[in-house]
Structures are given as C-alpha cells and as structure tokens.
mmCIF file of C-alpha atoms and ligand atoms in Angstrom:
data_model
loop_
_atom_site.group_PDB
_atom_site.id
_atom_site.type_symbol
_atom_site.label_atom_id
_atom_site.label_comp_id
_atom_site.label_asym_id
_atom_site.label_seq_id
_atom_site.Cartn_x
_atom_site.Cartn_y
_atom_site.Cartn_z
ATOM 1 C CA MET A 1 160.428 156.109 184.658
ATOM 2 C CA GLU A 2 157.300 157.230 186.352
ATOM 3 C CA ASN A 3 154.031 155.628 186.900
ATOM 4 C CA GLN A 4 152.491 158.811 185.626
ATOM 5 C CA ASN A 5 154.061 158.324 182.281
ATOM 6 C CA ILE A 6 152.634 154.815 182.028
ATOM 7 C CA ASN A 7 149.225 156.021 183.078
ATOM 8 C CA LYS A 8 149.339 158.618 180.349
ATOM 9 C CA ILE A 9 150.115 155.981 177.751
ATOM 10 C CA TYR A 10 147.327 153.821 179.124
ATOM 11 C CA ASP A 11 144.757 156.629 179.000
ATOM 12 C CA GLN A 12 145.800 157.616 175.518
ATOM 13 C CA ALA A 13 145.568 154.011 174.269
ATOM 14 C CA MET A 14 142.133 153.486 175.791
ATOM 15 C CA ASP A 15 140.930 156.742 174.286
ATOM 16 C CA GLU A 16 142.139 155.962 170.814
ATOM 17 C CA ILE A 17 140.856 152.369 170.945
ATOM 18 C CA SER A 18 137.383 153.327 172.021
ATOM 19 C CA SER A 19 137.089 156.035 169.396
ATOM 20 C CA SER A 20 138.361 153.973 166.478
ATOM 21 C CA SER A 21 135.673 152.884 164.068
ATOM 22 C CA THR A 22 137.429 150.548 161.591
ATOM 23 C CA SER A 23 139.516 147.413 161.894
ATOM 24 C CA GLU A 24 142.287 149.116 159.898
ATOM 25 C CA LYS A 25 142.536 151.809 162.571
ATOM 26 C CA LEU A 26 142.678 149.151 165.291
ATOM 27 C CA GLN A 27 145.478 147.435 163.407
ATOM 28 C CA GLU A 28 147.445 150.708 163.499
ATOM 29 C CA LEU A 29 146.864 151.078 167.248
ATOM 30 C CA LYS A 30 148.131 147.586 167.833
ATOM 31 C CA ILE A 31 151.407 148.589 166.236
ATOM 32 C CA LYS A 32 151.510 151.931 167.953
ATOM 33 C CA PHE A 33 151.032 150.567 171.493
ATOM 34 C CA LEU A 34 152.152 146.962 171.443
ATOM 35 C CA ALA A 35 154.825 146.563 168.747
ATOM 36 C CA LYS A 36 158.463 146.144 169.784
ATOM 37 C CA LYS A 37 159.296 149.754 169.039
ATOM 38 C CA SER A 38 156.310 151.215 170.882
ATOM 39 C CA VAL A 39 156.887 153.454 173.901
ATOM 40 C CA LEU A 40 155.439 150.848 176.211
ATOM 41 C CA MET A 41 157.699 148.104 174.946
ATOM 42 C CA SER A 42 160.790 150.265 175.077
ATOM 43 C CA LEU A 43 159.944 151.044 178.697
ATOM 44 C CA LEU A 44 159.790 147.315 179.338
ATOM 45 C CA SER A 45 163.228 146.839 177.844
ATOM 46 C CA THR A 46 164.736 149.476 180.149
ATOM 47 C CA LEU A 47 163.490 147.781 183.315
ATOM 48 C CA GLY A 48 166.949 146.355 183.892
ATOM 49 C CA THR A 49 168.369 149.802 184.497
ATOM 50 C CA LEU A 50 166.067 150.441 187.494
ATOM 51 C CA PRO A 51 167.090 149.842 191.058
ATOM 52 C CA PRO A 52 165.922 146.361 192.146
ATOM 53 C CA GLU A 53 163.345 147.664 194.641
ATOM 54 C CA GLU A 54 161.496 149.564 191.877
ATOM 55 C CA ARG A 55 161.965 147.014 189.186
ATOM 56 C CA LYS A 56 159.375 144.494 190.325
ATOM 57 C CA ALA A 57 156.517 146.932 190.842
ATOM 58 C CA MET A 58 157.214 148.697 187.557
ATOM 59 C CA GLY A 59 157.471 145.429 185.653
ATOM 60 C CA GLN A 60 154.130 144.314 187.025
ATOM 61 C CA ARG A 61 152.461 147.597 186.180
ATOM 62 C CA LEU A 62 153.862 147.588 182.631
ATOM 63 C CA ASN A 63 152.635 144.049 182.003
ATOM 64 C CA GLU A 64 149.195 144.892 183.364
ATOM 65 C CA VAL A 65 148.905 147.855 181.060
ATOM 66 C CA LYS A 66 150.085 145.793 178.096
ATOM 67 C CA ALA A 67 147.506 143.078 178.848
ATOM 68 C CA GLU A 68 144.702 145.607 179.267
ATOM 69 C CA ILE A 69 145.503 147.365 176.008
ATOM 70 C CA SER A 70 145.575 143.982 174.188
ATOM 71 C CA LYS A 71 142.249 143.048 175.727
ATOM 72 C CA ALA A 72 140.687 146.401 174.841
ATOM 73 C CA ILE A 73 141.827 146.059 171.213
ATOM 74 C CA GLU A 74 140.453 142.511 170.999
ATOM 75 C CA GLU A 75 137.100 143.546 172.444
ATOM 76 C CA LYS A 76 136.866 146.469 170.077
ATOM 77 C CA GLU A 77 137.701 144.159 167.169
ATOM 78 C CA ASN A 78 134.840 141.835 168.116
ATOM 79 C CA GLU A 79 132.502 144.750 168.512
ATOM 80 C CA LEU A 80 133.376 146.086 165.059
ATOM 81 C CA ARG A 81 133.072 142.666 163.464
ATOM 82 C CA LYS A 82 129.640 142.195 164.978
ATOM 83 C CA ALA A 83 128.503 145.598 163.806
ATOM 84 C CA GLU A 84 129.773 144.901 160.290
ATOM 85 C CA MET A 85 127.913 141.565 160.208
ATOM 86 C CA GLU A 86 124.712 143.194 161.384
ATOM 87 C CA LYS A 87 125.017 145.871 158.763
ATOM 88 C CA LYS A 88 125.573 143.211 156.093
ATOM 89 C CA LEU A 89 122.632 141.133 157.260
ATOM 90 C CA LYS A 90 120.392 144.182 157.201
ATOM 91 C CA SER A 91 121.432 145.222 153.728
ATOM 92 C CA GLU A 92 121.114 141.694 152.307
ATOM 93 C CA THR A 93 117.724 140.663 153.606
ATOM 94 C CA ILE A 94 115.591 138.614 151.230
ATOM 95 C CA ASP A 95 111.856 138.468 151.111
ATOM 96 C CA ILE A 96 111.115 134.823 151.837
ATOM 97 C CA SER A 97 107.414 135.373 151.372
ATOM 98 C CA LEU A 98 107.896 135.584 147.579
ATOM 99 C CA PRO A 99 106.765 132.439 145.750
ATOM 100 C CA SER A 100 109.741 130.294 144.683
ATOM 101 C CA LYS A 101 110.523 129.236 141.135
ATOM 102 C CA LYS A 102 108.552 126.173 140.079
ATOM 103 C CA VAL A 103 110.576 122.993 139.732
ATOM 104 C CA GLU A 104 109.622 121.275 136.501
ATOM 105 C CA LEU A 105 109.087 117.536 136.899
ATOM 106 C CA GLY A 106 110.326 115.553 133.928
ATOM 107 C CA GLY A 107 108.302 112.776 132.333
ATOM 108 C CA GLN A 108 109.553 109.239 132.564
ATOM 109 C CA ASN A 109 110.065 107.651 129.193
ATOM 110 C CA PRO A 110 107.162 105.198 128.706
ATOM 111 C CA PHE A 111 109.738 102.597 127.782
ATOM 112 C CA TYR A 112 111.027 102.587 131.361
ATOM 113 C CA VAL A 113 107.526 102.760 132.807
ATOM 114 C CA VAL A 114 106.645 99.565 130.961
ATOM 115 C CA LYS A 115 109.987 97.873 131.642
ATOM 116 C CA ASP A 116 109.517 98.468 135.373
ATOM 117 C CA GLU A 117 105.905 97.278 135.280
ATOM 118 C CA ILE A 118 106.800 94.041 133.494
ATOM 119 C CA THR A 119 109.668 93.478 135.910
ATOM 120 C CA ASP A 120 107.395 94.040 138.923
ATOM 121 C CA ILE A 121 104.802 91.595 137.623
ATOM 122 C CA PHE A 122 107.390 88.838 137.354
ATOM 123 C CA LEU A 123 109.071 89.717 140.651
ATOM 124 C CA ASN A 124 105.676 89.259 142.282
ATOM 125 C CA MET A 125 105.501 85.779 140.750
ATOM 126 C CA GLY A 126 108.796 84.888 142.427
ATOM 127 C CA PHE A 127 111.197 85.532 139.543
ATOM 128 C CA GLU A 128 114.610 87.076 140.138
ATOM 129 C CA VAL A 129 116.304 89.597 137.855
ATOM 130 C CA ALA A 130 119.434 88.378 136.065
ATOM 131 C CA ASP A 131 121.874 90.350 133.956
ATOM 132 C CA GLY A 132 124.251 89.645 131.116
ATOM 133 C CA PRO A 133 126.683 91.424 128.799
ATOM 134 C CA GLU A 134 125.505 93.349 125.727
ATOM 135 C CA VAL A 135 128.734 92.481 123.937
ATOM 136 C CA GLU A 136 128.411 88.732 123.567
ATOM 137 C CA THR A 137 130.397 85.859 122.212
ATOM 138 C CA ASP A 138 129.129 83.846 119.275
ATOM 139 C CA LEU A 139 129.137 80.895 121.682
ATOM 140 C CA PHE A 140 126.570 82.392 124.053
ATOM 141 C CA ASN A 141 124.498 84.321 121.537
ATOM 142 C CA PHE A 142 124.120 81.354 119.163
ATOM 143 C CA GLU A 143 125.935 78.064 119.805
ATOM 144 C CA LEU A 144 124.750 77.384 123.357
ATOM 145 C CA LEU A 145 121.201 78.196 122.236
ATOM 146 C CA ASN A 146 121.266 75.437 119.663
ATOM 147 C CA ILE A 147 121.968 77.786 116.740
ATOM 148 C CA PRO A 148 125.150 76.345 115.176
ATOM 149 C CA GLN A 149 127.296 78.105 112.557
ATOM 150 C CA ASP A 150 125.254 77.336 109.464
ATOM 151 C CA HIS A 151 121.817 77.472 111.002
ATOM 152 C CA PRO A 152 119.390 79.491 108.852
ATOM 153 C CA ALA A 153 117.972 81.149 112.005
ATOM 154 C CA ARG A 154 121.171 83.216 112.073
ATOM 155 C CA ASP A 155 119.987 85.084 108.984
ATOM 156 C CA MET A 156 117.226 86.813 110.903
ATOM 157 C CA GLN A 157 119.667 87.881 113.562
ATOM 158 C CA ASP A 158 122.430 89.653 111.709
ATOM 159 C CA THR A 159 124.074 92.157 113.999
ATOM 160 C CA PHE A 160 127.074 94.386 114.662
ATOM 161 C CA TYR A 161 130.268 92.350 114.935
ATOM 162 C CA ILE A 162 133.224 93.449 117.023
ATOM 163 C CA SER A 163 135.281 90.514 115.732
ATOM 164 C CA ASP A 164 134.416 87.141 114.150
ATOM 165 C CA SER A 165 133.373 85.753 117.493
ATOM 166 C CA LEU A 166 132.309 88.916 119.387
ATOM 167 C CA LEU A 167 129.063 90.723 118.638
ATOM 168 C CA LEU A 168 126.311 92.933 120.044
ATOM 169 C CA ARG A 169 123.765 90.438 121.358
ATOM 170 C CA THR A 170 120.762 89.948 119.103
ATOM 171 C CA HIS A 171 118.449 88.877 121.913
ATOM 172 C CA THR A 172 118.454 88.488 125.691
ATOM 173 C CA SER A 173 118.404 84.686 125.306
ATOM 174 C CA PRO A 174 122.182 84.310 125.901
ATOM 175 C CA VAL A 175 121.428 85.210 129.532
ATOM 176 C CA GLN A 176 119.668 81.820 129.674
ATOM 177 C CA ALA A 177 122.980 80.090 128.996
ATOM 178 C CA HIS A 178 124.918 82.328 131.427
ATOM 179 C CA THR A 179 122.360 81.690 134.158
ATOM 180 C CA MET A 180 122.322 77.924 133.629
ATOM 181 C CA LYS A 181 126.101 77.759 133.780
ATOM 182 C CA GLU A 182 126.173 79.791 137.001
ATOM 183 C CA ALA A 183 123.285 77.912 138.638
ATOM 184 C CA ASN A 184 125.249 74.708 138.246
ATOM 185 C CA GLY A 185 122.337 72.294 138.010
ATOM 186 C CA LYS A 186 120.051 74.068 140.507
ATOM 187 C CA PRO A 187 116.478 75.177 139.709
ATOM 188 C CA ILE A 188 116.138 78.579 138.009
ATOM 189 C CA ARG A 189 113.430 81.241 137.856
ATOM 190 C CA ILE A 190 114.740 84.459 136.302
ATOM 191 C CA ILE A 191 113.869 87.301 134.012
ATOM 192 C CA CYS A 192 116.398 89.502 132.281
ATOM 193 C CA PRO A 193 115.455 92.918 130.921
ATOM 194 C CA GLY A 194 118.073 94.391 128.600
ATOM 195 C CA LYS A 195 119.148 95.986 125.343
ATOM 196 C CA THR A 196 119.485 93.986 122.158
ATOM 197 C CA TYR A 197 120.803 94.850 118.696
ATOM 198 C CA ARG A 198 120.267 93.806 115.101
ATOM 199 C CA ARG A 199 121.321 95.032 111.718
ATOM 200 C CA ASP A 200 117.943 96.333 110.727
ATOM 201 C CA ASP A 201 116.280 99.203 108.912
ATOM 202 C CA ASP A 202 115.204 102.012 111.199
ATOM 203 C CA ASP A 203 111.554 102.716 110.505
ATOM 204 C CA ALA A 204 108.289 102.998 112.430
ATOM 205 C CA THR A 205 108.407 99.368 113.531
ATOM 206 C CA HIS A 206 112.127 98.515 113.409
ATOM 207 C CA SER A 207 115.180 99.804 115.204
ATOM 208 C CA HIS A 208 118.806 98.646 115.225
ATOM 209 C CA GLN A 209 118.584 98.761 119.001
ATOM 210 C CA PHE A 210 115.606 97.591 120.992
ATOM 211 C CA ALA A 211 114.984 95.765 124.249
ATOM 212 C CA GLN A 212 113.650 92.473 125.469
ATOM 213 C CA ILE A 213 112.784 90.745 128.687
ATOM 214 C CA GLU A 214 113.925 87.160 128.747
ATOM 215 C CA GLY A 215 112.299 84.635 131.045
ATOM 216 C CA LEU A 216 113.627 81.243 132.101
ATOM 217 C CA VAL A 217 112.289 78.645 134.495
ATOM 218 C CA ILE A 218 114.041 75.318 135.042
ATOM 219 C CA ASP A 219 113.071 72.668 137.544
ATOM 220 C CA LYS A 220 111.831 69.109 137.741
ATOM 221 C CA ASN A 221 108.389 68.498 136.191
ATOM 222 C CA ILE A 222 107.985 71.835 134.442
ATOM 223 C CA ASN A 223 105.477 71.587 131.597
ATOM 224 C CA ILE A 224 103.875 73.825 129.001
ATOM 225 C CA GLY A 225 100.917 74.439 131.338
ATOM 226 C CA HIS A 226 103.274 76.374 133.582
ATOM 227 C CA LEU A 227 104.362 78.495 130.626
ATOM 228 C CA LYS A 228 100.788 79.228 129.630
ATOM 229 C CA ALA A 229 99.623 80.066 133.158
ATOM 230 C CA THR A 230 102.621 82.356 133.743
ATOM 231 C CA LEU A 231 102.109 84.276 130.520
ATOM 232 C CA GLU A 232 98.347 84.485 131.017
ATOM 233 C CA LEU A 233 98.853 86.059 134.422
ATOM 234 C CA PHE A 234 101.410 88.451 132.961
ATOM 235 C CA VAL A 235 99.047 89.544 130.171
ATOM 236 C CA LYS A 236 96.114 90.099 132.525
ATOM 237 C CA LYS A 237 98.231 92.141 134.922
ATOM 238 C CA MET A 238 99.741 94.165 132.080
ATOM 239 C CA PHE A 239 96.769 94.691 129.767
ATOM 240 C CA GLY A 240 93.730 94.000 131.973
ATOM 241 C CA GLU A 241 91.608 91.084 133.151
ATOM 242 C CA LYS A 242 89.586 90.911 129.934
ATOM 243 C CA ARG A 243 92.556 90.038 127.728
ATOM 244 C CA GLU A 244 92.864 86.428 126.618
ATOM 245 C CA ILE A 245 95.965 84.775 125.222
ATOM 246 C CA ARG A 246 96.405 82.284 122.429
ATOM 247 C CA LEU A 247 99.414 80.036 121.899
ATOM 248 C CA ARG A 248 100.297 79.364 118.261
ATOM 249 C CA PRO A 249 102.853 76.736 117.220
ATOM 250 C CA SER A 250 106.078 78.370 116.079
ATOM 251 C CA TYR A 251 109.762 77.659 115.757
ATOM 252 C CA PHE A 252 112.777 78.772 117.742
ATOM 253 C CA PRO A 253 115.964 76.705 117.731
ATOM 254 C CA PHE A 254 116.274 76.863 121.527
ATOM 255 C CA THR A 255 112.744 75.694 122.392
ATOM 256 C CA GLU A 256 110.761 72.590 121.525
ATOM 257 C CA PRO A 257 107.843 72.911 121.213
ATOM 258 C CA SER A 258 107.922 76.631 120.461
ATOM 259 C CA VAL A 259 105.007 79.014 120.607
ATOM 260 C CA GLU A 260 104.098 82.495 119.553
ATOM 261 C CA VAL A 261 101.796 84.178 122.054
ATOM 262 C CA ASP A 262 98.974 86.471 120.902
ATOM 263 C CA ILE A 263 96.619 88.582 122.988
ATOM 264 C CA THR A 264 93.091 89.546 122.074
ATOM 265 C CA CYS A 265 92.995 92.887 120.292
ATOM 266 C CA ALA A 266 92.215 95.836 122.581
ATOM 267 C CA SER A 267 90.381 97.713 119.838
ATOM 268 C CA CYS A 268 87.824 95.054 118.904
ATOM 269 C CA GLY A 269 88.037 92.634 121.820
ATOM 270 C CA GLY A 270 88.750 89.723 119.457
ATOM 271 C CA LYS A 271 86.126 90.275 116.746
ATOM 272 C CA GLY A 272 88.593 91.495 114.136
ATOM 273 C CA CYS A 273 89.384 95.068 113.056
ATOM 274 C CA SER A 274 92.009 97.080 111.199
ATOM 275 C CA MET A 275 94.292 97.168 114.273
ATOM 276 C CA CYS A 276 94.603 93.374 114.296
ATOM 277 C CA LYS A 277 94.278 93.006 110.538
ATOM 278 C CA GLY A 278 90.964 91.205 110.997
ATOM 279 C CA THR A 279 92.388 88.365 113.086
ATOM 280 C CA GLY A 280 91.163 89.502 116.527
ATOM 281 C CA TYR A 281 94.650 88.856 117.958
ATOM 282 C CA ILE A 282 97.960 90.683 118.246
ATOM 283 C CA GLU A 283 101.259 88.874 118.677
ATOM 284 C CA ILE A 284 103.260 89.919 121.723
ATOM 285 C CA LEU A 285 105.985 87.394 122.471
ATOM 286 C CA GLY A 286 107.725 84.124 121.740
ATOM 287 C CA GLY A 287 108.382 81.219 124.059
ATOM 288 C CA GLY A 288 108.463 77.477 124.483
ATOM 289 C CA MET A 289 109.861 74.532 126.374
ATOM 290 C CA VAL A 290 113.654 74.688 126.685
ATOM 291 C CA HIS A 291 115.175 72.434 124.018
ATOM 292 C CA PRO A 292 116.868 69.295 125.438
ATOM 293 C CA ASN A 293 120.056 70.228 123.550
ATOM 294 C CA VAL A 294 120.128 73.598 125.319
ATOM 295 C CA LEU A 295 119.627 71.937 128.706
ATOM 296 C CA LYS A 296 122.394 69.454 127.969
ATOM 297 C CA MET A 297 124.884 72.005 126.611
ATOM 298 C CA ASN A 298 124.404 74.166 129.687
ATOM 299 C CA GLY A 299 124.736 71.483 132.315
ATOM 300 C CA TYR A 300 121.210 70.102 132.925
ATOM 301 C CA ASP A 301 120.115 66.511 132.369
ATOM 302 C CA PRO A 302 117.016 66.709 130.116
ATOM 303 C CA ASP A 303 115.772 63.399 131.547
ATOM 304 C CA VAL A 304 115.576 64.973 134.996
ATOM 305 C CA TYR A 305 115.009 68.671 134.329
ATOM 306 C CA SER A 306 112.693 70.563 132.045
ATOM 307 C CA GLY A 307 111.945 74.231 131.665
ATOM 308 C CA PHE A 308 110.204 76.981 129.787
ATOM 309 C CA ALA A 309 111.506 80.230 128.343
ATOM 310 C CA PHE A 310 110.070 83.328 126.737
ATOM 311 C CA GLY A 311 111.184 86.585 125.192
ATOM 312 C CA ILE A 312 109.092 89.748 125.371
ATOM 313 C CA GLY A 313 109.772 92.868 123.274
ATOM 314 C CA ILE A 314 109.586 95.772 125.724
ATOM 315 C CA GLU A 315 108.870 98.441 123.098
ATOM 316 C CA ARG A 316 106.200 96.205 121.594
ATOM 317 C CA VAL A 317 104.383 95.985 124.921
ATOM 318 C CA ALA A 318 104.725 99.763 125.416
ATOM 319 C CA ILE A 319 103.443 100.441 121.903
ATOM 320 C CA LEU A 320 100.367 98.292 122.503
ATOM 321 C CA ARG A 321 99.833 99.623 125.981
ATOM 322 C CA TYR A 322 99.959 103.302 125.018
ATOM 323 C CA GLY A 323 98.990 103.203 121.347
ATOM 324 C CA ILE A 324 102.365 104.612 120.231
ATOM 325 C CA ASP A 325 102.709 104.700 116.460
ATOM 326 C CA ASP A 326 106.470 104.824 115.958
ATOM 327 C CA ILE A 327 109.169 102.857 117.830
ATOM 328 C CA ARG A 328 111.699 105.658 117.221
ATOM 329 C CA LYS A 329 109.818 107.941 119.597
ATOM 330 C CA PHE A 330 111.208 105.987 122.553
ATOM 331 C CA TYR A 331 114.755 106.989 121.679
ATOM 332 C CA GLN A 332 114.463 110.554 120.386
ATOM 333 C CA ASN A 333 114.032 112.394 123.699
ATOM 334 C CA ASP A 334 111.411 114.676 122.170
ATOM 335 C CA VAL A 335 109.872 116.470 125.150
ATOM 336 C CA ARG A 336 106.518 116.805 123.355
ATOM 337 C CA PHE A 337 106.333 113.010 123.415
ATOM 338 C CA LEU A 338 107.786 112.534 126.894
ATOM 339 C CA ASN A 339 105.564 115.212 128.466
ATOM 340 C CA GLN A 340 102.540 113.047 127.747
ATOM 341 C CA TYR A 341 103.866 110.582 130.313
ATOM 342 C CA ARG A 342 104.751 113.197 132.911
ATOM 343 C CA LYS A 343 103.712 112.294 136.408
ATOM 344 C CA LYS A 344 101.215 114.702 137.947
ATOM 345 C CA ALA A 345 103.023 116.763 140.599
HETATM 346 N N1 DAH B 401 115.121 85.254 121.416
HETATM 347 C C1 DAH B 401 113.908 85.321 120.609
HETATM 348 C C2 DAH B 401 114.014 86.476 119.635
HETATM 349 O O1 DAH B 401 114.733 87.381 119.872
HETATM 350 C C3 DAH B 401 112.703 85.488 121.468
HETATM 351 C C4 DAH B 401 112.429 84.242 122.250
HETATM 352 C C5 DAH B 401 111.660 83.268 121.740
HETATM 353 C C6 DAH B 401 113.026 84.064 123.479
HETATM 354 C C7 DAH B 401 111.412 82.101 122.428
HETATM 355 C C8 DAH B 401 112.819 82.907 124.175
HETATM 356 C C9 DAH B 401 111.982 81.926 123.634
HETATM 357 O O2 DAH B 401 113.318 82.658 125.358
HETATM 358 O O3 DAH B 401 111.764 80.781 124.327
HETATM 359 O O4 DAH B 401 113.358 86.456 118.643
#
C-alpha cells in the first residue's frame, strides 16, 4: 500500500467535494469515501497485513485523511445550507412598508358598560362584590327572605323550576341570605351583580332573563338615612348631579319599611312629560330596611343589628342612561346596535 495511492484518493475526494453543488451529491460522496466498503476503509482494514514498522505511519496517515475528508464534507454541507437559506430569504422577502390590515375593535355591550359603572360606584363607597348561584334552592330564593310557601309575593316571581325545591333565581336577593350566613354575625357591606330569571313574556320591556345588582349593608345603628344617602350618591354619579331621588313607600317581604326609588325625569327635569307619564319621576329600584325576620333567620339579632338592602335592575339603568327602546337589544348581538357603543380607537 503506498502513500501515493492514499494521496490520490485524498485529492480525488477533495476535488469532488469542492465541486459538488447539492446536499444529495455530498451524501453520495460520504458513502463513496467514508462508508465501510470504500477504498479508504478497506485500506484501513488491511493494515494488519503490513510489517509492524510501516503499520503505525500508514495507520496515522489513513486516519488523517479520513478525518480531513469528513471535515471537508461537513464544511461543504454548512456552506450549501447557508446558500440555500440565503436564496430562500431573498425569494421570500416581504414589503414591510405596506400598510397592515386594520384590526376592527368590537363594541362593548352597553349592558356591561353600565354593570361595570354601577359596580365601580359602589366599590368606591367601600362595598365589596359578592357572588351567588343562579340555580337556587327554594329556601334561599324565598324562605330565608321572609317569603314562605303560600305568600302571595311568590306569584310575581314565577320562574323555571329544576325540581320542586330547585329553581333559577328570580332575583339577586338570595345572595343576601348567603352572605349573612357566611359573615357569621359580622358587619356586611356588599353588592352582587348577577343574572336573574322569571317566567315572563318577552317583549320590549320584559325578558325571561335579566340582571340585577343587589346591595346589602348590615351593622349596628344603620338607619334609613344611610339607605337614602347611599342611593342618592349612586344616582348622582350614574345619571348626573342634577338628578334628585324620591323614596315612595312600597312593599317587599324582606324589608320593613320598604321603598321604591324614583329619579327625576331626564327629559323634563321633573316637570312632567310623556317619558315620565306626566309624573316628573321614573322608578329605578326597590329597597328598604332589612326585615327583622330576615336578620333573625340568617343569624343576626335584630335588637343589636339593623341594615338596608336594595335591588337595581341593570338593564333598566342602561335603558334610561342610553335611551334604549327595547330590552331585547341587549341580548341579540346585533352589530348595528353594538357598534353604537364602540370605543373610539
Ligand atoms: N328582589 C326585588 C325584586 O326582584 C328587588 C329588591 C327590592 C331587592 C327591595 C332588595 C330590596 O334588596 O330591599 O323585585
């Protein structure tokens, strides 16, 4: 075996590697020069037949050549890969100076705008937000709110029953009872925004599903003045400083005394017009002082604690705030309606 022979193989390999222009060709050269059956490798396997004094030098030389061919193939591979990438990058350039597609901003449903505003107003007064289940028990929806089985007030709150004692809540008031039970005799100041349900006709002013915000404050020495001041502040923040409120005696089984709260009509400022049916006022919510029975049933001593509660219809506030003429528009997802409340980009 002569050095010459090896040098020939080396030169040939280097030649073919440097002139190959595809990775497939390189792959072939790898097999040709480095695979087990290649000339170089078969020379390696015959080393044992050489006289010992030649063997070492020849072995070294063969290994050097093998390593150099491997290296040359690897370098060529990298070179080709780089060239391919550059070619690809050149052919796939994009013109980033073109204006991009406009992202359309959706409009927030005015229902949620108003719900968030009401919530913020009460959070700023120190209320916390409570939550409760929409599927309620008869116990929490009625009994614990002083509305026993045969109470006529149940007639106005017919709803969807899951079983005799499970129903879709007719108001957010059951959250009052849940909160009192959890608070375990401690003072309370919460609101609860949430969905409510009733078996009702669906028309411009009624819907089988609507939403309320419940309010409940319980502490020592709470009186109706606190209720009035709280609601007055709410109305002025929500509808403007000029709005006045009026409390009218009313009836709810869970409050005593109970009140209906009206605000001065935005259209006529209280003089009387077609909007307010000549009365100068528009009703917006119900409230009152928590009934002693409700306090007692839910773990508060009515001789020590007193409280006020209220329930606000969210859609009603939104309707008055934006002059919306049909409650169903909140739920229909009609973009012509929603786009009117789109935030300016
Ligand atoms: N739950 C009543 C309803 O749905 C609204 C209401 C009235 C809630 C008076 C109250 C309240 O907390 O004190 O008609």
